[in-house]
Tab-separated table of C-alpha atoms and ligand atoms in Angstrom:
chain	number	residue	atom	x	y	z
A	1493	MET	CA	91.512	108.368	73.490
A	1494	LYS	CA	93.387	107.783	76.718
A	1495	HIS	CA	94.780	104.480	75.583
A	1496	ARG	CA	96.019	105.908	72.347
A	1497	GLY	CA	97.764	108.784	74.118
A	1498	ASN	CA	99.561	106.357	76.369
A	1499	LYS	CA	100.784	104.317	73.423
A	1500	THR	CA	102.038	107.426	71.699
A	1501	TYR	CA	103.888	108.431	74.846
A	1502	ARG	CA	105.468	105.019	75.227
A	1503	PHE	CA	106.527	104.975	71.618
A	1504	TYR	CA	108.028	108.435	72.011
A	1505	LYS	CA	109.897	107.451	75.159
A	1506	ALA	CA	111.182	104.295	73.495
A	1507	LEU	CA	112.388	106.365	70.548
A	1508	VAL	CA	114.170	108.858	72.793
A	1509	ILE	CA	115.911	106.137	74.757
A	1510	VAL	CA	117.008	104.256	71.665
A	1511	VAL	CA	118.371	107.398	70.028
A	1512	THR	CA	120.084	108.637	73.173
A	1513	PHE	CA	121.683	105.421	74.272
A	1514	GLY	CA	121.778	103.428	71.081
A	1515	LEU	CA	125.332	104.471	70.257
A	1516	LEU	CA	126.601	103.970	73.774
A	1517	LEU	CA	125.042	100.675	74.734
A	1518	ILE	CA	124.785	97.373	73.019
A	1519	PRO	CA	121.307	97.181	71.495
A	1520	GLY	CA	120.230	94.149	73.530
A	1521	TYR	CA	120.801	95.983	76.783
A	1522	ALA	CA	118.911	99.089	75.694
A	1523	LEU	CA	115.990	97.000	74.502
A	1524	ALA	CA	115.887	95.106	77.786
A	1525	HIS	CA	115.478	98.412	79.614
A	1526	ILE	CA	112.657	99.572	77.390
A	1527	SER	CA	110.700	96.344	77.580
A	1528	ASP	CA	111.147	96.188	81.362
A	1529	ILE	CA	109.572	99.619	81.836
A	1530	MET	CA	107.015	99.248	79.050
A	1531	SER	CA	105.683	96.064	80.577
A	1532	ASP	CA	105.025	97.967	83.819
A	1533	PRO	CA	101.598	99.606	84.241
A	1534	THR	CA	102.946	103.175	84.662
A	1535	PRO	CA	105.722	105.039	82.836
A	1536	HIS	CA	106.815	106.557	86.181
A	1537	HIS	CA	110.195	105.048	87.079
A	1538	PRO	CA	113.523	106.061	88.581
A	1539	ALA	CA	115.244	108.042	85.829
A	1540	TYR	CA	118.844	106.991	86.294
A	1541	ILE	CA	118.714	103.237	86.373
A	1542	GLN	CA	118.215	100.758	83.569
A	1543	SER	CA	115.785	98.221	84.964
A	1544	ARG	CA	114.293	96.588	88.014
A	1545	ASP	CA	117.413	94.408	88.176
A	1546	ASP	CA	119.362	97.517	89.177
A	1547	LEU	CA	117.374	97.838	92.408
A	1548	LYS	CA	118.814	96.259	95.501
A	1549	THR	CA	117.770	92.622	95.945
A	1550	VAL	CA	116.320	92.047	99.383
A	1551	VAL	CA	115.817	88.640	100.960
A	1552	ILE	CA	114.026	88.671	104.298
A	1553	PRO	CA	112.058	86.177	106.370
A	1554	PRO	CA	108.309	86.817	106.088
A	1555	ARG	CA	106.888	89.300	108.577
A	1556	SER	CA	104.344	88.070	111.124
A	1557	SER	CA	101.225	89.568	112.751
A	1558	PRO	CA	99.307	91.050	109.864
A	1559	TYR	CA	97.213	93.965	111.067
A	1560	HIS	CA	94.504	94.802	108.607
A	1561	LEU	CA	91.959	97.499	109.277
A	1562	ASN	CA	88.449	97.398	107.899
A	1563	PRO	CA	87.115	100.706	106.629
A	1564	LEU	CA	84.398	102.460	108.572
A	1565	SER	CA	81.084	102.785	106.807
A	1566	THR	CA	80.248	106.336	107.781
A	1567	MET	CA	81.833	109.750	107.631
A	1568	ASN	CA	83.676	110.976	110.728
A	1569	LEU	CA	82.877	114.668	111.183
A	1570	ASP	CA	86.313	115.462	112.631
A	1571	ILE	CA	87.951	114.058	109.521
A	1572	ALA	CA	85.595	115.998	107.271
A	1573	GLU	CA	86.662	119.131	109.162
A	1574	LEU	CA	90.324	118.122	108.913
A	1575	ILE	CA	90.462	117.545	105.175
A	1576	GLN	CA	88.652	120.775	104.354
A	1577	GLN	CA	91.693	122.607	105.719
A	1578	VAL	CA	93.604	121.406	102.669
A	1579	ASP	CA	92.940	123.742	99.772
A	1580	GLU	CA	94.599	124.942	96.591
A	1581	SER	CA	96.387	127.856	98.252
A	1582	LEU	CA	98.006	125.584	100.873
A	1583	ILE	CA	99.256	123.213	98.145
A	1584	LEU	CA	100.365	126.088	95.917
A	1585	GLY	CA	102.448	127.624	98.711
A	1586	TYR	CA	104.384	124.387	99.262
A	1587	LEU	CA	104.853	123.855	95.517
A	1588	GLU	CA	106.211	127.379	95.053
A	1589	ASN	CA	108.668	126.937	97.904
A	1590	LEU	CA	109.863	123.539	96.653
A	1591	THR	CA	110.340	124.597	93.041
A	1592	SER	CA	112.089	127.834	94.064
A	1593	PHE	CA	115.366	125.907	94.577
A	1594	GLY	CA	115.551	124.841	90.920
A	1595	PRO	CA	115.938	121.181	89.894
A	1596	ARG	CA	116.427	119.083	93.033
A	1597	LEU	CA	118.809	116.449	91.721
A	1598	SER	CA	120.043	114.285	94.603
A	1599	GLY	CA	123.504	115.311	95.752
A	1600	THR	CA	123.219	118.918	94.566
A	1601	ILE	CA	123.041	122.064	96.681
A	1602	ALA	CA	119.445	122.674	95.541
A	1603	CYS	CA	118.443	119.256	96.810
A	1604	ASN	CA	120.145	119.849	100.160
A	1605	LEU	CA	118.485	123.243	100.495
A	1606	SER	CA	115.132	121.585	99.830
A	1607	ALA	CA	115.859	119.092	102.608
A	1608	GLN	CA	116.655	121.953	104.954
A	1609	TYR	CA	113.429	123.708	103.947
A	1610	LEU	CA	111.449	120.538	104.720
A	1611	TYR	CA	113.214	120.070	108.048
A	1612	GLU	CA	112.530	123.647	109.129
A	1613	THR	CA	108.927	123.527	107.938
A	1614	PHE	CA	108.204	120.395	109.988
A	1615	GLN	CA	110.042	121.920	112.927
A	1616	GLY	CA	107.938	125.075	112.651
A	1617	MET	CA	104.834	122.886	112.929
A	1618	GLY	CA	106.065	121.671	116.321
A	1619	LEU	CA	106.689	118.094	115.136
A	1620	GLU	CA	109.587	115.816	116.082
A	1621	VAL	CA	111.849	115.929	113.040
A	1622	ARG	CA	115.090	114.242	111.960
A	1623	TYR	CA	117.269	113.705	108.941
A	1624	HIS	CA	117.657	110.084	107.983
A	1625	ASN	CA	121.077	110.003	106.328
A	1626	TYR	CA	122.128	107.275	103.945
A	1627	THR	CA	125.214	106.443	101.915
A	1628	ASP	CA	125.019	104.301	98.841
A	1629	TYR	CA	127.511	103.501	96.139
A	1630	THR	CA	125.592	105.630	93.615
A	1631	VAL	CA	124.369	108.498	95.763
A	1632	SER	CA	124.407	109.763	99.343
A	1633	GLY	CA	121.711	111.907	100.810
A	1634	ARG	CA	119.122	112.452	103.471
A	1635	ASN	CA	115.473	111.687	103.908
A	1636	VAL	CA	113.458	114.047	106.087
A	1637	GLU	CA	111.096	112.510	108.628
A	1638	ALA	CA	108.602	114.152	110.989
A	1639	THR	CA	106.656	112.215	113.627
A	1640	LEU	CA	103.338	112.773	115.351
A	1641	PRO	CA	103.391	110.236	118.225
A	1642	GLY	CA	100.253	108.197	118.813
A	1643	THR	CA	98.377	108.542	122.099
A	1644	GLY	CA	97.915	104.793	122.543
A	1645	SER	CA	100.039	102.770	120.154
A	1646	ASP	CA	103.463	102.423	118.577
A	1647	ASN	CA	102.013	101.191	115.312
A	1648	ILE	CA	103.166	103.457	112.509
A	1649	PHE	CA	101.294	104.846	109.520
A	1650	ILE	CA	103.357	106.668	106.878
A	1651	ILE	CA	102.534	109.260	104.252
A	1652	CYS	CA	105.452	109.893	101.882
A	1653	GLY	CA	106.705	111.356	98.616
A	1654	HIS	CA	110.121	112.039	97.057
A	1655	TYR	CA	111.541	115.558	97.102
A	1656	ASP	CA	114.341	114.946	94.611
A	1657	SER	CA	113.860	115.510	90.872
A	1658	VAL	CA	115.757	114.820	87.655
A	1659	ALA	CA	118.515	117.234	86.593
A	1660	SER	CA	116.533	119.064	83.941
A	1661	SER	CA	113.207	119.474	85.693
A	1662	PRO	CA	111.630	121.680	88.367
A	1663	GLY	CA	109.710	118.557	89.424
A	1664	ALA	CA	106.466	120.342	90.280
A	1665	ASP	CA	104.283	117.307	89.718
A	1666	ASP	CA	107.124	114.739	90.021
A	1667	ASP	CA	107.148	114.790	92.918
A	1668	GLY	CA	106.466	118.251	94.309
A	1669	SER	CA	102.814	117.215	94.323
A	1670	GLY	CA	103.505	114.263	96.628
A	1671	VAL	CA	105.738	116.260	98.973
A	1672	ALA	CA	103.138	119.059	99.127
A	1673	ALA	CA	100.625	116.385	100.189
A	1674	VAL	CA	103.008	115.222	102.928
A	1675	LEU	CA	103.502	118.799	104.179
A	1676	ALA	CA	99.786	119.619	104.016
A	1677	ALA	CA	98.935	116.442	105.941
A	1678	ALA	CA	101.464	117.376	108.630
A	1679	GLU	CA	100.202	120.947	108.814
A	1680	VAL	CA	96.597	119.972	109.522
A	1681	MET	CA	97.115	116.744	111.500
A	1682	ARG	CA	99.484	118.277	114.057
A	1683	ASN	CA	96.500	119.991	115.706
A	1684	TYR	CA	94.706	116.708	116.429
A	1685	GLU	CA	95.386	113.582	118.473
A	1686	PHE	CA	95.618	110.149	116.889
A	1687	PHE	CA	95.728	106.735	118.516
A	1688	HIS	CA	98.544	105.432	116.290
A	1689	THR	CA	101.826	107.101	115.371
A	1690	ILE	CA	101.985	109.021	112.085
A	1691	ARG	CA	105.147	109.693	110.108
A	1692	PHE	CA	105.519	112.276	107.383
A	1693	VAL	CA	108.475	111.353	105.193
A	1694	ALA	CA	110.142	112.960	102.174
A	1695	PHE	CA	112.707	110.793	100.378
A	1696	SER	CA	115.595	111.666	98.092
A	1697	GLY	CA	117.520	109.384	95.725
A	1698	GLU	CA	114.268	108.180	94.164
A	1699	GLU	CA	115.426	108.943	90.631
A	1700	GLN	CA	118.688	107.050	91.259
A	1701	GLY	CA	116.731	103.861	91.979
A	1702	LEU	CA	114.531	104.349	95.092
A	1703	VAL	CA	117.749	104.697	97.080
A	1704	GLY	CA	116.513	106.892	99.953
A	1705	SER	CA	113.368	104.858	100.597
A	1706	SER	CA	115.276	101.592	100.307
A	1707	HIS	CA	117.634	102.611	103.123
A	1708	TYR	CA	114.719	103.954	105.124
A	1709	ALA	CA	112.731	100.695	104.859
A	1710	GLU	CA	115.862	98.647	105.565
A	1711	ASP	CA	116.557	100.585	108.767
A	1712	ALA	CA	112.897	100.410	109.846
A	1713	TYR	CA	112.959	96.647	109.320
A	1714	ALA	CA	116.232	96.263	111.246
A	1715	ALA	CA	114.716	98.274	114.132
A	1716	ASN	CA	111.658	95.987	114.030
A	1717	GLU	CA	109.321	98.925	113.535
A	1718	THR	CA	105.656	98.035	113.145
A	1719	ILE	CA	104.785	100.020	110.047
A	1720	ILE	CA	101.189	99.076	109.281
A	1721	ALA	CA	100.552	101.036	106.089
A	1722	VAL	CA	102.565	103.280	103.775
A	1723	LEU	CA	100.735	105.782	101.569
A	1724	ASN	CA	103.126	106.950	98.845
A	1725	ALA	CA	102.048	109.924	96.710
A	1726	ASP	CA	103.989	110.367	93.480
A	1727	MET	CA	102.575	112.613	90.705
A	1728	ILE	CA	99.074	113.466	91.911
A	1729	GLY	CA	98.643	116.859	90.235
A	1730	PHE	CA	98.186	116.500	86.458
A	1731	ALA	CA	94.619	116.582	85.121
A	1732	PRO	CA	94.254	118.721	81.991
A	1733	LEU	CA	90.741	117.481	81.124
A	1734	PRO	CA	87.738	117.780	83.441
A	1735	SER	CA	87.233	114.011	83.206
A	1736	ASP	CA	90.807	113.412	84.475
A	1737	GLY	CA	89.968	115.310	87.649
A	1738	THR	CA	87.561	112.695	88.985
A	1739	LYS	CA	89.825	109.673	88.647
A	1740	GLY	CA	92.970	108.422	90.326
A	1741	LYS	CA	95.197	105.371	90.178
A	1742	ILE	CA	96.404	103.276	93.065
A	1743	PHE	CA	99.078	100.574	92.774
A	1744	GLU	CA	99.164	97.681	95.217
A	1745	ASN	CA	100.527	94.211	95.780
A	1746	GLU	CA	98.372	91.402	97.103
A	1747	ALA	CA	99.233	92.041	100.762
A	1748	SER	CA	98.265	95.708	100.383
A	1749	GLU	CA	94.860	95.205	98.806
A	1750	TRP	CA	93.214	96.016	102.135
A	1751	ILE	CA	94.635	99.559	101.894
A	1752	VAL	CA	93.068	99.956	98.446
A	1753	GLN	CA	89.675	98.861	99.762
A	1754	TYR	CA	90.061	101.121	102.761
A	1755	SER	CA	90.948	104.122	100.624
A	1756	GLN	CA	88.135	103.444	98.163
A	1757	ALA	CA	85.653	103.392	101.062
A	1758	VAL	CA	87.093	106.671	102.355
A	1759	SER	CA	86.716	108.186	98.891
A	1760	GLN	CA	83.023	107.223	98.903
A	1761	ASN	CA	82.355	108.394	102.478
A	1762	TYR	CA	83.910	111.829	101.896
A	1763	TRP	CA	82.988	112.102	98.222
A	1764	ASP	CA	81.664	115.676	98.504
A	1765	TYR	CA	85.080	116.919	99.624
A	1766	ILE	CA	87.201	114.684	97.389
A	1767	GLY	CA	85.422	113.605	94.211
A	1768	ILE	CA	88.132	111.187	93.042
A	1769	GLU	CA	87.408	107.569	92.242
A	1770	LEU	CA	90.380	105.238	92.723
A	1771	THR	CA	91.079	102.354	90.376
A	1772	PRO	CA	93.515	99.628	91.494
A	1773	GLN	CA	96.347	98.943	89.044
A	1774	GLY	CA	98.329	96.065	90.515
A	1775	GLU	CA	102.076	96.015	91.028
A	1776	THR	CA	104.783	98.360	89.804
A	1777	TRP	CA	108.364	98.896	90.950
A	1778	GLY	CA	108.232	102.498	89.708
A	1779	SER	CA	108.180	104.436	92.995
A	1780	ASP	CA	109.170	104.416	96.686
A	1781	HIS	CA	106.330	102.158	97.896
A	1782	TYR	CA	108.304	99.309	96.269
A	1783	SER	CA	111.098	99.636	98.847
A	1784	PHE	CA	108.563	98.897	101.589
A	1785	TRP	CA	107.211	95.874	99.720
A	1786	GLN	CA	110.748	94.517	99.623
A	1787	TYR	CA	110.864	94.576	103.423
A	1788	GLY	CA	107.432	92.993	103.820
A	1789	TYR	CA	105.516	96.160	104.703
A	1790	ASP	CA	102.108	96.975	103.210
A	1791	ALA	CA	102.261	100.027	100.949
A	1792	VAL	CA	100.371	101.650	98.086
A	1793	PHE	CA	101.281	104.212	95.442
A	1794	TYR	CA	98.789	106.991	94.579
A	1795	HIS	CA	99.148	108.351	91.058
A	1796	GLU	CA	97.330	110.652	88.621
A	1797	HIS	CA	94.948	109.099	86.089
A	1798	ASN	CA	96.315	110.959	83.064
A	1799	PHE	CA	100.109	110.628	83.024
A	1800	ASN	CA	101.893	113.988	82.904
A	1801	ASP	CA	102.820	115.077	79.344
A	1802	TYR	CA	105.806	116.990	80.752
A	1803	TYR	CA	107.273	114.147	82.817
A	1804	HIS	CA	111.013	114.575	83.552
A	1805	SER	CA	111.186	117.754	81.445
A	1806	ALA	CA	111.762	121.442	82.079
A	1807	ASN	CA	108.023	121.927	81.635
A	1808	ASP	CA	106.992	119.926	84.695
A	1809	THR	CA	105.915	123.219	86.241
A	1810	ILE	CA	103.139	124.405	88.552
A	1811	ASN	CA	101.242	126.059	85.713
A	1812	HIS	CA	100.853	122.690	83.995
A	1813	MET	CA	99.249	121.280	87.128
A	1814	ASN	CA	95.621	121.180	88.195
A	1815	LEU	CA	95.684	122.465	91.785
A	1816	SER	CA	92.082	121.520	92.484
A	1817	TYR	CA	92.925	117.942	91.559
A	1818	SER	CA	96.152	117.987	93.557
A	1819	SER	CA	94.434	119.302	96.688
A	1820	ARG	CA	91.511	116.871	96.403
A	1821	PHE	CA	93.914	113.977	95.885
A	1822	THR	CA	95.806	115.170	98.980
A	1823	ARG	CA	92.506	115.176	100.897
A	1824	LEU	CA	91.856	111.581	99.862
A	1825	ILE	CA	95.238	110.359	101.102
A	1826	LEU	CA	94.929	112.469	104.259
A	1827	ALA	CA	91.434	111.165	105.050
A	1828	THR	CA	92.664	107.579	104.565
A	1829	LEU	CA	95.636	108.201	106.855
A	1830	ALA	CA	93.592	110.008	109.521
A	1831	GLU	CA	90.902	107.390	109.670
A	1832	MET	CA	93.431	104.558	109.930
A	1833	ALA	CA	95.418	106.356	112.615
A	1834	LEU	CA	92.303	106.886	114.744
A	1835	GLN	CA	91.221	103.275	114.689
A	1836	PRO	CA	92.457	100.813	117.326
A	1837	ARG	CA	91.665	97.165	116.617
A	1838	PRO	CA	91.792	93.718	118.107
A	1839	VAL	CA	94.149	91.403	116.185
A	1840	LEU	CA	94.024	87.676	116.778
A	1841	GLU	CA	97.065	85.464	116.536
A	1842	ILE	CA	97.226	81.661	116.787
A	1843	SER	CA	100.276	81.505	119.012
A	1844	SER	CA	100.593	77.713	119.318
A	1845	ILE	CA	99.247	74.329	118.236
A	1846	SER	CA	100.474	71.323	120.175
A	1847	GLY	CA	99.831	67.587	120.367
A	1848	GLY	CA	99.968	64.978	123.130
A	1849	LEU	CA	96.608	63.987	124.544
A	1850	GLY	CA	94.430	65.706	121.948
A	1851	ILE	CA	95.222	68.962	120.206
A	1852	THR	CA	95.668	72.175	122.138
A	1853	THR	CA	95.760	75.616	120.568
A	1854	GLN	CA	96.354	79.011	122.071
A	1855	VAL	CA	94.931	82.226	120.618
A	1856	ARG	CA	96.161	85.643	121.662
A	1857	ASN	CA	94.839	89.165	121.081
A	1858	VAL	CA	97.879	91.128	119.879
A	1859	GLY	CA	95.832	94.264	119.059
A	1860	GLU	CA	94.840	97.218	121.227
A	1861	LEU	CA	91.100	96.686	121.694
A	1862	ASN	CA	88.973	94.008	123.330
A	1863	ALA	CA	87.991	91.310	120.861
A	1864	SER	CA	84.302	90.410	121.139
A	1865	ASP	CA	82.627	87.055	120.483
A	1866	VAL	CA	85.863	85.221	119.817
A	1867	ASN	CA	85.519	81.772	118.244
A	1868	ILE	CA	88.201	79.133	117.849
A	1869	SER	CA	87.795	76.029	115.754
A	1870	ILE	CA	89.939	72.914	115.382
A	1871	SER	CA	89.190	70.790	112.327
A	1872	LEU	CA	90.731	67.425	111.531
A	1873	THR	CA	90.627	65.507	108.278
A	1874	GLY	CA	92.378	62.335	107.103
A	1875	GLY	CA	92.982	59.294	109.288
A	1876	LEU	CA	92.899	55.708	108.062
A	1877	LEU	CA	91.388	55.592	104.532
A	1878	GLY	CA	90.833	59.346	104.808
A	1879	LEU	CA	87.486	58.815	106.480
A	1880	TYR	CA	87.985	61.002	109.523
A	1881	ASP	CA	86.385	64.452	109.545
A	1882	MET	CA	85.766	66.218	112.833
A	1883	SER	CA	85.478	69.792	113.979
A	1884	SER	CA	85.299	71.373	117.414
A	1885	ILE	CA	84.419	75.002	118.141
A	1886	THR	CA	84.567	76.993	121.335
A	1887	GLY	CA	83.977	80.643	122.095
A	1888	VAL	CA	84.668	83.393	124.625
A	1889	ASP	CA	82.695	86.632	124.912
A	1890	LEU	CA	85.710	88.845	125.353
A	1891	LEU	CA	89.471	88.649	124.904
A	1892	ALA	CA	91.382	91.680	126.204
A	1893	PRO	CA	94.575	92.988	124.571
A	1894	LEU	CA	97.602	90.742	125.236
A	1895	GLU	CA	95.405	88.035	126.797
A	1896	SER	CA	95.262	84.447	125.529
A	1897	THR	CA	92.653	81.731	125.507
A	1898	GLN	CA	92.999	77.985	124.930
A	1899	HIS	CA	90.978	75.382	123.117
A	1900	LYS	CA	91.480	71.614	123.300
A	1901	ALA	CA	89.975	68.930	121.054
A	1902	ILE	CA	90.298	65.200	121.753
A	1903	PRO	CA	89.920	63.032	118.653
A	1904	PHE	CA	89.941	59.210	118.587
A	1905	ARG	CA	91.202	57.509	115.440
A	1906	ILE	CA	94.304	56.106	113.753
A	1907	GLY	CA	96.278	57.541	110.865
A	1908	THR	CA	97.826	60.699	109.459
A	1909	ILE	CA	95.715	63.834	109.899
A	1910	GLU	CA	95.549	67.377	108.602
A	1911	ILE	CA	94.754	69.973	111.267
A	1912	GLU	CA	93.273	73.408	110.635
A	1913	VAL	CA	92.900	75.914	113.449
A	1914	ALA	CA	90.895	79.100	112.856
A	1915	ALA	CA	90.075	82.038	115.123
A	1916	TRP	CA	87.801	84.983	114.474
A	1917	ALA	CA	85.836	87.625	116.341
A	1918	SER	CA	82.937	89.901	115.547
A	1919	ASN	CA	85.421	92.797	115.266
A	1920	ALA	CA	88.635	91.070	114.098
A	1921	ASP	CA	89.798	89.354	110.929
A	1922	GLN	CA	89.883	85.573	110.799
A	1923	VAL	CA	93.295	83.950	111.154
A	1924	THR	CA	94.076	80.326	110.315
A	1925	LYS	CA	96.995	77.978	110.814
A	1926	HIS	CA	97.630	74.440	109.594
A	1927	ALA	CA	99.477	71.450	111.000
A	1928	THR	CA	99.888	67.743	110.384
A	1929	GLY	CA	100.181	64.873	112.852
A	1930	PHE	CA	99.656	61.168	113.466
A	1931	LEU	CA	96.685	59.941	115.492
A	1932	LEU	CA	96.937	56.923	117.739
A	1933	GLY	CA	93.576	56.797	119.491
A	1934	PRO	CA	93.394	60.088	121.459
A	1935	LEU	CA	97.156	60.666	121.200
A	1936	VAL	CA	98.432	63.171	118.676
A	1937	LEU	CA	102.016	62.387	117.696
A	1938	ARG	CA	104.605	64.043	115.451
A	1939	LEU	CA	102.640	67.281	115.255
A	1940	VAL	CA	104.244	69.727	112.830
A	1941	VAL	CA	102.890	73.252	112.330
A	1942	THR	CA	102.989	74.372	108.693
A	1943	PRO	CA	105.023	77.560	108.452
B	767	LIG	ZN1	108.337	110.528	90.972
């Protein structure tokens, strides 16, 4: 049934677009737009651009120091207490306030008044708040950002949604639901302390092509901010059938799969308070998480299971939403965020591999916790006739934050060799690095680390 409904919707949307733009655009162009969006796994996309090609192209060097958290296996009672403070009446209040301005099209007075409302609401919670202004050739506007500083780390975790809407719609679900989640998270989290820094961000310019979030991610990247995870909520409040209310979608790229696993574990641990099972969907460029992907940050996009029948219409109203679903979905994102922000971790980094007499490697703990039972291995393969195969492992019981340890292996052969260095700990992810070199007895010459 679900599949059929989706097809009908897509056909309808295709028909509308063809009829609306068919006379204005050459047919090839209009068809390119339709196929670009139809090949994406969700219909949710910026309303006022034609295709992914209209988004800004970003070319950046790859980011280093991945910092992946593993989910905890048990429920944290503080977090259970925290998420129960999110209920339907809290969400409803924010939705009523947001929709009271009328359609929040970027650049209009209603949109600016919404920004002011968000600013003042965050301010009233006692949070640090700022406007993040941006100017683009299509639209200028402001994102609203509130910060809850971490007690022990500058690593940043973000919850976000977009507060702008299309011209004809009150945007209750798209994306009042996401912004209500951001506000609700801020309202309950401000009373607790977290190890890492949390940011609550509402973007505008989403419908014009993810413009607000693109500038935000660009500026964060330029400032070398260590954003570890971005949780983007866009349309989390439509569930007309009881069966829709127990399912949710999450979109991720390969680098962000750890966030999906983390959030799925959180959903299981706090099931009694959430009751939503998340299904990973893969990549889409249809919402603000995509801007963070472009700058090499890990981000996911939370989205309702049953796509809203009233999308981008005057009927995207609160009374077409399921507030139980919206508040439980908010709890899921909040619990994921809270648990991540509480959790310091050791993070290993292979900071160097060098040749000379033997091979020397240096491993550093770039995280915030002691790494326990650290192991470092150096493996060599190749040599004359490819017959050489050696491996050397060493270990230390403890590696404190910002400390390094060294391991040296002395081979004895002739020929070209492949080198693999790996480091792992009982409480940190394994990291590996590769290099090549030429062996002349115990001397390692022309060592080149693979980027
Ligand atoms: Zn949206």
